[in-house]
GROMACS .gro file of C-alpha atoms in nm:
model
  363
    1MET     CA    1   0.013   0.004   0.007
    2SER     CA    2   0.328   0.216   0.015
    3GLY     CA    3   0.255   0.295  -0.346
    4ALA     CA    4  -0.109   0.503  -0.287
    5ALA     CA    5   0.038   0.757  -0.079
    6HIS     CA    6   0.212   0.907  -0.385
    7HIS     CA    7  -0.139   0.910  -0.573
    8ILE     CA    8  -0.310   1.197  -0.636
    9PRO     CA    9  -0.588   1.277  -0.394
   10VAL     CA   10  -0.948   1.293  -0.552
   11THR     CA   11  -1.198   1.516  -0.326
   12VAL     CA   12  -1.569   1.455  -0.466
   13LEU     CA   13  -1.800   1.770  -0.401
   14THR     CA   14  -2.129   1.675  -0.467
   15GLY     CA   15  -2.494   1.803  -0.345
   16PHE     CA   16  -2.828   1.909  -0.435
   17LEU     CA   17  -2.924   2.174  -0.697
   18GLY     CA   18  -2.898   2.516  -0.533
   19SER     CA   19  -2.708   2.407  -0.213
   20GLY     CA   20  -2.397   2.601  -0.279
   21LYS     CA   21  -2.164   2.390  -0.435
   22THR     CA   22  -2.014   2.657  -0.639
   23THR     CA   23  -2.020   2.898  -0.395
   24VAL     CA   24  -1.778   2.666  -0.175
   25LEU     CA   25  -1.578   2.563  -0.454
   26ASN     CA   26  -1.498   2.943  -0.519
   27HIS     CA   27  -1.391   3.003  -0.172
   28LEU     CA   28  -1.174   2.688  -0.161
   29LEU     CA   29  -0.994   2.786  -0.491
   30ARG     CA   30  -0.914   3.117  -0.346
   31GLN     CA   31  -0.717   2.950  -0.041
   32LYS     CA   32  -0.318   2.921  -0.027
   33GLU     CA   33  -0.377   2.603   0.090
   34LEU     CA   34  -0.533   2.513  -0.236
   35ASN     CA   35  -0.273   2.637  -0.438
   36GLY     CA   36  -0.177   2.332  -0.707
   37VAL     CA   37  -0.548   2.198  -0.697
   38VAL     CA   38  -0.726   2.116  -1.044
   39ALA     CA   39  -1.116   2.168  -1.011
   40ILE     CA   40  -1.315   1.933  -1.263
   41ILE     CA   41  -1.610   2.079  -1.297
   42ASN     CA   42  -1.963   1.876  -1.459
   43GLU     CA   43  -2.238   2.030  -1.589
   44PHE     CA   44  -2.572   1.937  -1.743
   45GLY     CA   45  -2.736   2.119  -2.025
   46GLU     CA   46  -2.683   2.290  -2.351
   47VAL     CA   47  -2.513   2.579  -2.229
   48ALA     CA   48  -2.239   2.576  -1.991
   49LEU     CA   49  -2.242   2.841  -1.705
   50ASP     CA   50  -2.071   2.736  -1.386
   51HIS     CA   51  -1.727   2.722  -1.471
   52LEU     CA   52  -1.803   3.072  -1.574
   53LEU     CA   53  -1.850   3.174  -1.222
   54VAL     CA   54  -1.540   3.007  -1.084
   55GLU     CA   55  -1.275   3.252  -1.020
   56SER     CA   56  -0.968   3.065  -1.090
   57SER     CA   57  -0.710   3.062  -1.391
   58GLU     CA   58  -0.837   2.840  -1.691
   59ASP     CA   59  -0.525   2.592  -1.622
   60ARG     CA   60  -0.678   2.499  -1.295
   61LEU     CA   61  -1.013   2.414  -1.423
   62ALA     CA   62  -1.147   2.127  -1.624
   63LEU     CA   63  -1.500   2.106  -1.812
   64LEU     CA   64  -1.726   1.817  -1.844
   65ASP     CA   65  -2.028   1.946  -2.050
   66ASN     CA   66  -2.186   1.679  -2.231
   67GLY     CA   67  -2.411   1.525  -1.939
   68CYS     CA   68  -2.414   1.390  -1.577
   69ILE     CA   69  -2.073   1.222  -1.489
   70CYS     CA   70  -2.291   0.978  -1.264
   71CYS     CA   71  -2.446   0.789  -1.572
   72SER     CA   72  -2.357   0.470  -1.662
   73VAL     CA   73  -2.070   0.596  -1.933
   74ARG     CA   74  -1.812   0.784  -1.768
   75GLU     CA   75  -1.546   0.790  -2.006
   76ASP     CA   76  -1.509   1.180  -2.023
   77LEU     CA   77  -1.394   1.163  -1.664
   78ILE     CA   78  -1.182   0.920  -1.715
   79GLU     CA   79  -1.030   1.050  -1.991
   80THR     CA   80  -1.005   1.400  -1.841
   81LEU     CA   81  -0.831   1.247  -1.522
   82ALA     CA   82  -0.605   1.053  -1.776
   83ASP     CA   83  -0.522   1.366  -1.970
   84LEU     CA   84  -0.455   1.562  -1.647
   85ALA     CA   85  -0.199   1.296  -1.537
   86ALA     CA   86  -0.038   1.275  -1.855
   87ARG     CA   87   0.020   1.651  -1.903
   88ARG     CA   88   0.134   1.694  -1.560
   89SER     CA   89   0.404   1.436  -1.613
   90ALA     CA   90   0.495   1.592  -1.961
   91GLY     CA   91   0.505   1.914  -1.794
   92THR     CA   92   0.275   2.091  -2.034
   93MET     CA   93   0.050   2.224  -1.769
   94PRO     CA   94   0.119   2.358  -1.387
   95PRO     CA   95   0.221   2.065  -1.134
   96PHE     CA   96  -0.077   2.017  -0.926
   97HIS     CA   97  -0.117   1.781  -0.634
   98ARG     CA   98  -0.500   1.741  -0.609
   99VAL     CA   99  -0.813   1.712  -0.767
  100LEU     CA  100  -1.174   1.847  -0.689
  101VAL     CA  101  -1.461   1.715  -0.879
  102GLU     CA  102  -1.781   1.898  -0.862
  103THR     CA  103  -2.061   1.672  -0.963
  104THR     CA  104  -2.409   1.797  -1.096
  105GLY     CA  105  -2.678   1.886  -0.880
  106LEU     CA  106  -2.859   1.597  -0.993
  107ALA     CA  107  -2.581   1.329  -0.963
  108ASP     CA  108  -2.568   1.040  -0.781
  109PRO     CA  109  -2.218   1.015  -0.630
  110VAL     CA  110  -2.181   0.649  -0.609
  111PRO     CA  111  -2.127   0.586  -0.988
  112VAL     CA  112  -1.833   0.858  -0.946
  113LEU     CA  113  -1.691   0.661  -0.654
  114HIS     CA  114  -1.696   0.345  -0.882
  115THR     CA  115  -1.499   0.513  -1.158
  116LEU     CA  116  -1.258   0.639  -0.913
  117MET     CA  117  -1.198   0.305  -0.778
  118THR     CA  118  -1.218   0.099  -1.043
  119ALA     CA  119  -1.116   0.266  -1.383
  120PRO     CA  120  -0.756   0.131  -1.469
  121ASP     CA  121  -0.642   0.444  -1.610
  122VAL     CA  122  -0.770   0.653  -1.290
  123VAL     CA  123  -0.661   0.369  -0.990
  124GLY     CA  124  -0.309   0.371  -1.087
  125ARG     CA  125  -0.238   0.746  -1.045
  126TYR     CA  126  -0.553   0.863  -0.798
  127ARG     CA  127  -0.668   0.791  -0.487
  128ILE     CA  128  -1.012   0.896  -0.338
  129ASP     CA  129  -0.962   1.155  -0.049
  130GLY     CA  130  -1.310   1.184   0.040
  131VAL     CA  131  -1.665   1.319  -0.010
  132VAL     CA  132  -1.806   1.641   0.060
  133ALA     CA  133  -2.138   1.717   0.025
  134THR     CA  134  -2.349   2.043   0.088
  135VAL     CA  135  -2.703   2.065   0.201
  136ASP     CA  136  -2.947   2.379   0.189
  137ALA     CA  137  -3.038   2.473   0.536
  138VAL     CA  138  -3.336   2.637   0.375
  139ASN     CA  139  -3.461   2.363   0.103
  140GLY     CA  140  -3.256   2.095   0.211
  141ALA     CA  141  -3.560   1.895   0.398
  142HIS     CA  142  -3.760   1.916   0.097
  143SER     CA  143  -3.479   1.808  -0.135
  144LEU     CA  144  -3.449   1.500   0.086
  145ALA     CA  145  -3.819   1.409   0.069
  146ALA     CA  146  -3.849   1.457  -0.285
  147HIS     CA  147  -3.527   1.345  -0.473
  148ASP     CA  148  -3.344   1.024  -0.376
  149GLU     CA  149  -3.062   1.169  -0.528
  150ALA     CA  150  -3.032   1.421  -0.256
  151VAL     CA  151  -3.037   1.122  -0.002
  152ARG     CA  152  -2.730   0.936  -0.170
  153GLN     CA  153  -2.532   1.243  -0.161
  154ILE     CA  154  -2.598   1.285   0.206
  155ALA     CA  155  -2.539   0.902   0.269
  156VAL     CA  156  -2.207   0.851   0.110
  157ALA     CA  157  -2.049   1.171   0.237
  158ASP     CA  158  -1.759   1.185   0.497
  159ARG     CA  159  -1.816   1.570   0.560
  160LEU     CA  160  -2.144   1.750   0.549
  161LEU     CA  161  -2.158   2.161   0.492
  162VAL     CA  162  -2.456   2.302   0.590
  163THR     CA  163  -2.514   2.607   0.388
  164LYS     CA  164  -2.736   2.927   0.370
  165THR     CA  165  -2.762   2.890   0.788
  166ASP     CA  166  -2.807   3.257   0.830
  167LEU     CA  167  -3.148   3.185   0.633
  168ALA     CA  168  -3.310   2.947   0.801
  169ALA     CA  169  -3.490   2.927   1.141
  170ASP     CA  170  -3.311   2.785   1.433
  171ASP     CA  171  -3.584   2.511   1.488
  172ALA     CA  172  -3.561   2.431   1.112
  173LEU     CA  173  -3.217   2.412   1.129
  174ALA     CA  174  -3.206   2.163   1.413
  175ARG     CA  175  -3.481   1.923   1.251
  176LEU     CA  176  -3.264   1.932   0.910
  177GLU     CA  177  -2.950   1.856   1.114
  178ALA     CA  178  -3.149   1.556   1.307
  179ARG     CA  179  -3.223   1.450   0.988
  180LEU     CA  180  -2.892   1.460   0.855
  181ALA     CA  181  -2.777   1.262   1.137
  182ALA     CA  182  -3.031   1.004   1.074
  183ILE     CA  183  -2.908   0.947   0.715
  184ASN     CA  184  -2.544   0.940   0.797
  185PRO     CA  185  -2.438   0.954   1.141
  186VAL     CA  186  -2.067   0.921   1.082
  187ALA     CA  187  -2.021   1.227   0.851
  188VAL     CA  188  -1.883   1.511   1.018
  189ARG     CA  189  -2.100   1.836   0.962
  190HIS     CA  190  -2.015   2.208   0.956
  191ARG     CA  191  -2.246   2.509   0.919
  192VAL     CA  192  -2.095   2.720   0.618
  193TRP     CA  193  -2.222   3.086   0.579
  194ASP     CA  194  -2.152   3.260   0.212
  195GLY     CA  195  -1.937   2.940   0.087
  196MET     CA  196  -1.663   3.017   0.357
  197VAL     CA  197  -1.495   2.684   0.518
  198ASP     CA  198  -1.202   2.640   0.641
  199PRO     CA  199  -0.994   2.414   0.387
  200ALA     CA  200  -0.892   2.170   0.645
  201LYS     CA  201  -1.251   2.073   0.710
  202VAL     CA  202  -1.296   1.956   0.362
  203LEU     CA  203  -0.954   1.833   0.268
  204ASP     CA  204  -0.788   1.473   0.375
  205ALA     CA  205  -1.145   1.364   0.459
  206GLY     CA  206  -1.089   0.969   0.372
  207LEU     CA  207  -0.905   0.686   0.488
  208PHE     CA  208  -0.669   0.694   0.235
  209ASP     CA  209  -0.382   0.938   0.349
  210PRO     CA  210  -0.140   0.734   0.569
  211ALA     CA  211  -0.052   1.037   0.778
  212ALA     CA  212  -0.413   1.079   0.874
  213ARG     CA  213  -0.585   0.734   0.879
  214SER     CA  214  -0.579   0.639   1.258
  215ALA     CA  215  -0.715   0.976   1.366
  216ASP     CA  216  -1.004   0.914   1.075
  217VAL     CA  217  -1.054   0.565   1.206
  218VAL     CA  218  -1.109   0.676   1.564
  219ARG     CA  219  -1.339   0.957   1.423
  220TRP     CA  220  -1.529   0.759   1.238
  221PHE     CA  221  -1.630   0.489   1.531
  222ASP     CA  222  -1.673   0.772   1.785
  223LEU     CA  223  -1.912   0.931   1.577
  224ALA     CA  224  -2.095   0.598   1.526
  225SER     CA  225  -2.073   0.522   1.905
  226GLN     CA  226  -2.245   0.862   1.977
  227ALA     CA  227  -2.508   0.811   1.729
  228ALA     CA  228  -2.572   0.474   1.916
  229ASN     CA  229  -2.650   0.653   2.220
  230ALA     CA  230  -2.935   0.889   2.048
  231PRO     CA  231  -3.285   0.827   2.199
  232HIS     CA  232  -3.414   0.723   1.856
  233ASP     CA  233  -3.391   0.402   1.628
  234HIS     CA  234  -3.319   0.508   1.287
  235ALA     CA  235  -3.354   0.199   1.139
  236GLU     CA  236  -3.692   0.178   1.232
  237HIS     CA  237  -3.753   0.583   1.185
  238HIS     CA  238  -3.642   0.798   0.913
  239CYS     CA  239  -3.821   1.139   0.978
  240ASP     CA  240  -3.945   1.386   1.200
  241GLY     CA  241  -4.250   1.615   1.270
  242ASP     CA  242  -4.428   1.721   0.950
  243ASP     CA  243  -4.200   1.515   0.728
  244CYS     CA  244  -4.335   1.179   0.840
  245GLY     CA  245  -4.590   0.950   0.701
  246HIS     CA  246  -4.679   1.089   0.345
  247HIS     CA  247  -4.312   1.059   0.225
  248SER     CA  248  -4.296   0.719   0.273
  249HIS     CA  249  -4.253   0.649  -0.050
  250HIS     CA  250  -3.922   0.822  -0.125
  251ALA     CA  251  -3.571   0.638  -0.078
  252HIS     CA  252  -3.493   0.811   0.240
  253ASP     CA  253  -3.829   0.696   0.453
  254ALA     CA  254  -3.811   0.399   0.218
  255GLY     CA  255  -3.495   0.229   0.414
  256VAL     CA  256  -3.167   0.445   0.422
  257SER     CA  257  -3.015   0.367   0.743
  258SER     CA  258  -2.666   0.327   0.894
  259TYR     CA  259  -2.583   0.086   1.161
  260SER     CA  260  -2.218  -0.056   1.292
  261LEU     CA  261  -2.127  -0.397   1.432
  262ILE     CA  262  -1.845  -0.435   1.700
  263ILE     CA  263  -1.698  -0.813   1.668
  264ASP     CA  264  -1.518  -0.908   1.973
  265GLN     CA  265  -1.317  -1.230   1.812
  266PRO     CA  266  -1.041  -1.212   1.560
  267ILE     CA  267  -1.126  -1.291   1.215
  268GLU     CA  268  -0.952  -1.499   0.957
  269ARG     CA  269  -0.838  -1.305   0.656
  270GLU     CA  270  -0.952  -1.520   0.386
  271ALA     CA  271  -1.290  -1.604   0.551
  272PHE     CA  272  -1.357  -1.200   0.600
  273ALA     CA  273  -1.283  -1.188   0.199
  274ARG     CA  274  -1.502  -1.435   0.125
  275TRP     CA  275  -1.774  -1.285   0.352
  276LEU     CA  276  -1.729  -0.927   0.146
  277ASP     CA  277  -1.725  -1.126  -0.171
  278TYR     CA  278  -2.064  -1.257  -0.077
  279VAL     CA  279  -2.203  -0.935   0.054
  280ALA     CA  280  -2.114  -0.744  -0.254
  281ALA     CA  281  -2.245  -0.989  -0.468
  282LEU     CA  282  -2.588  -1.028  -0.288
  283LYS     CA  283  -2.656  -0.676  -0.191
  284GLY     CA  284  -2.395  -0.467  -0.324
  285GLN     CA  285  -2.624  -0.239  -0.522
  286ASP     CA  286  -2.795  -0.115  -0.177
  287LEU     CA  287  -2.446  -0.115   0.009
  288LEU     CA  288  -2.407   0.237   0.010
  289ARG     CA  289  -2.073   0.273   0.203
  290PHE     CA  290  -1.898   0.039   0.405
  291LYS     CA  291  -1.596   0.116   0.630
  292ALA     CA  292  -1.442  -0.164   0.850
  293ILE     CA  293  -1.098  -0.200   1.097
  294VAL     CA  294  -1.070  -0.568   1.131
  295HIS     CA  295  -0.887  -0.762   1.363
  296VAL     CA  296  -0.736  -1.034   1.153
  297ALA     CA  297  -0.624  -1.324   1.323
  298ASP     CA  298  -0.306  -1.370   1.138
  299ALA     CA  299  -0.162  -1.041   1.223
  300PRO     CA  300  -0.326  -0.924   1.506
  301ASP     CA  301  -0.101  -0.625   1.580
  302ALA     CA  302  -0.179  -0.500   1.228
  303PRO     CA  303  -0.562  -0.401   1.165
  304VAL     CA  304  -0.682  -0.410   0.813
  305VAL     CA  305  -0.895  -0.122   0.710
  306VAL     CA  306  -1.145  -0.191   0.429
  307HIS     CA  307  -1.363   0.104   0.243
  308GLY     CA  308  -1.650  -0.002  -0.015
  309VAL     CA  309  -1.898   0.153  -0.219
  310GLN     CA  310  -2.181  -0.074  -0.352
  311HIS     CA  311  -1.985  -0.377  -0.525
  312VAL     CA  312  -1.657  -0.212  -0.517
  313PHE     CA  313  -1.374  -0.263  -0.219
  314HIS     CA  314  -1.095  -0.042  -0.246
  315PRO     CA  315  -0.760  -0.246  -0.167
  316PRO     CA  316  -0.714  -0.306   0.192
  317ILE     CA  317  -0.492  -0.082   0.405
  318THR     CA  318  -0.273  -0.268   0.663
  319LEU     CA  319  -0.229  -0.032   0.935
  320GLN     CA  320   0.135  -0.073   1.148
  321GLY     CA  321  -0.060  -0.069   1.454
  322TRP     CA  322  -0.371  -0.016   1.635
  323PRO     CA  323  -0.526   0.366   1.651
  324SER     CA  324  -0.625   0.315   2.011
  325ALA     CA  325  -0.620   0.039   2.290
  326ASP     CA  326  -0.972  -0.149   2.174
  327ARG     CA  327  -0.863  -0.416   1.950
  328ARG     CA  328  -1.205  -0.513   1.828
  329SER     CA  329  -1.324  -0.519   1.468
  330ARG     CA  330  -1.585  -0.263   1.381
  331LEU     CA  331  -1.759  -0.276   1.085
  332VAL     CA  332  -1.976   0.073   0.976
  333PHE     CA  333  -2.258   0.019   0.735
  334ILE     CA  334  -2.459   0.282   0.536
  335VAL     CA  335  -2.733   0.080   0.359
  336ARG     CA  336  -3.025   0.095   0.163
  337GLY     CA  337  -3.316  -0.150   0.270
  338ILE     CA  338  -3.033  -0.442   0.369
  339PRO     CA  339  -3.142  -0.569   0.722
  340ARG     CA  340  -2.880  -0.569   1.000
  341GLU     CA  341  -2.963  -0.942   1.045
  342ILE     CA  342  -2.892  -1.036   0.709
  343ILE     CA  343  -2.548  -0.901   0.797
  344GLU     CA  344  -2.503  -1.066   1.100
  345ASN     CA  345  -2.629  -1.430   0.971
  346THR     CA  346  -2.372  -1.373   0.650
  347LEU     CA  347  -2.106  -1.269   0.895
  348CYS     CA  348  -2.150  -1.594   1.103
  349LYS     CA  349  -2.172  -1.847   0.821
  350PHE     CA  350  -1.907  -1.721   0.573
  351ALA     CA  351  -1.655  -1.500   0.802
  352ALA     CA  352  -1.717  -1.784   1.066
  353VAL     CA  353  -1.764  -1.522   1.314
  354SER     CA  354  -1.978  -1.668   1.659
  355ARG     CA  355  -2.266  -1.493   1.709
  356ALA     CA  356  -2.207  -1.421   2.074
  357ALA     CA  357  -1.889  -1.219   1.954
  358ILE     CA  358  -2.109  -0.960   1.789
  359GLN     CA  359  -2.211  -0.664   1.920
  360ARG     CA  360  -2.493  -0.405   1.799
  361SER     CA  361  -2.432  -0.034   1.806
  362ALA     CA  362  -2.736   0.117   1.621
  363ALA     CA  363  -2.627   0.412   1.451
   0.00000   0.00000   0.00000
């Protein structure tokens, strides 16, 4: 895994229509921390405008203007990333050390992550750094109730930027943030005004930076534990207040949930890999995000970190040591309609995990 540290990190910036992605991107590109960053802007429609609103030099922008990169054919994104890497190596463009991909407001980010994790021309040069989603404090609740894409953008995010907070009433903002926590309790949330956000709260969000991964491992399990102690059960109840009931046909209310499992037993590496293959084949389409730190039986002092999106799992990362004194395996799931019992049953059957060793931590 040492070579992955030299790959170019890619941050995916997503969020529903009007949630402030371009405003955030504009602010970020003006910060000194983002000198040497290239932004790829995806636009949908006959006339491309967003790239004209980004205040940056042309050699720091790449435009995809023939449709949404979340569609089944994503060759343009692959070709753009390959071209950027080739020009960087040839010295025909200023050197860059990071890429920001801004999706359209209607994009499902999961296929974008698939591309970054599987395309041969991409995985040899780039690594996913994290997913950042913007959420409109005024219209976010309505977007989540009416659009599956908005839910999925939240569900896969590592960081959530709640925008336009100065325009929202305190009680409405509190209800929205509670709903965001129900969809994705392991994402860190930040309130943002006029797109102004500290780059440190956006960059290095994933588990792919060796210098930061131990802290990240601790962070997502701490957040999952906090959510577990909240006085509600997100697996059974996904809405609140006036949003309940009549929106039950939408994806959020139809089964997007999060939960985590703690396993107090070393797991055989091959058995765990076999279980992952089974889950990916059986339920991959609904496995929106998966993160785990695993105590492998044959290397108890070197835990393995696994990161997956739907059917695709990134190559496991072997840590040099445990990030804390807790050496139990911990698995975090963000899923659509996958009962926890299926995960537990398959773990017992395919990974040879004792049912008595599994502790539930409802997120």
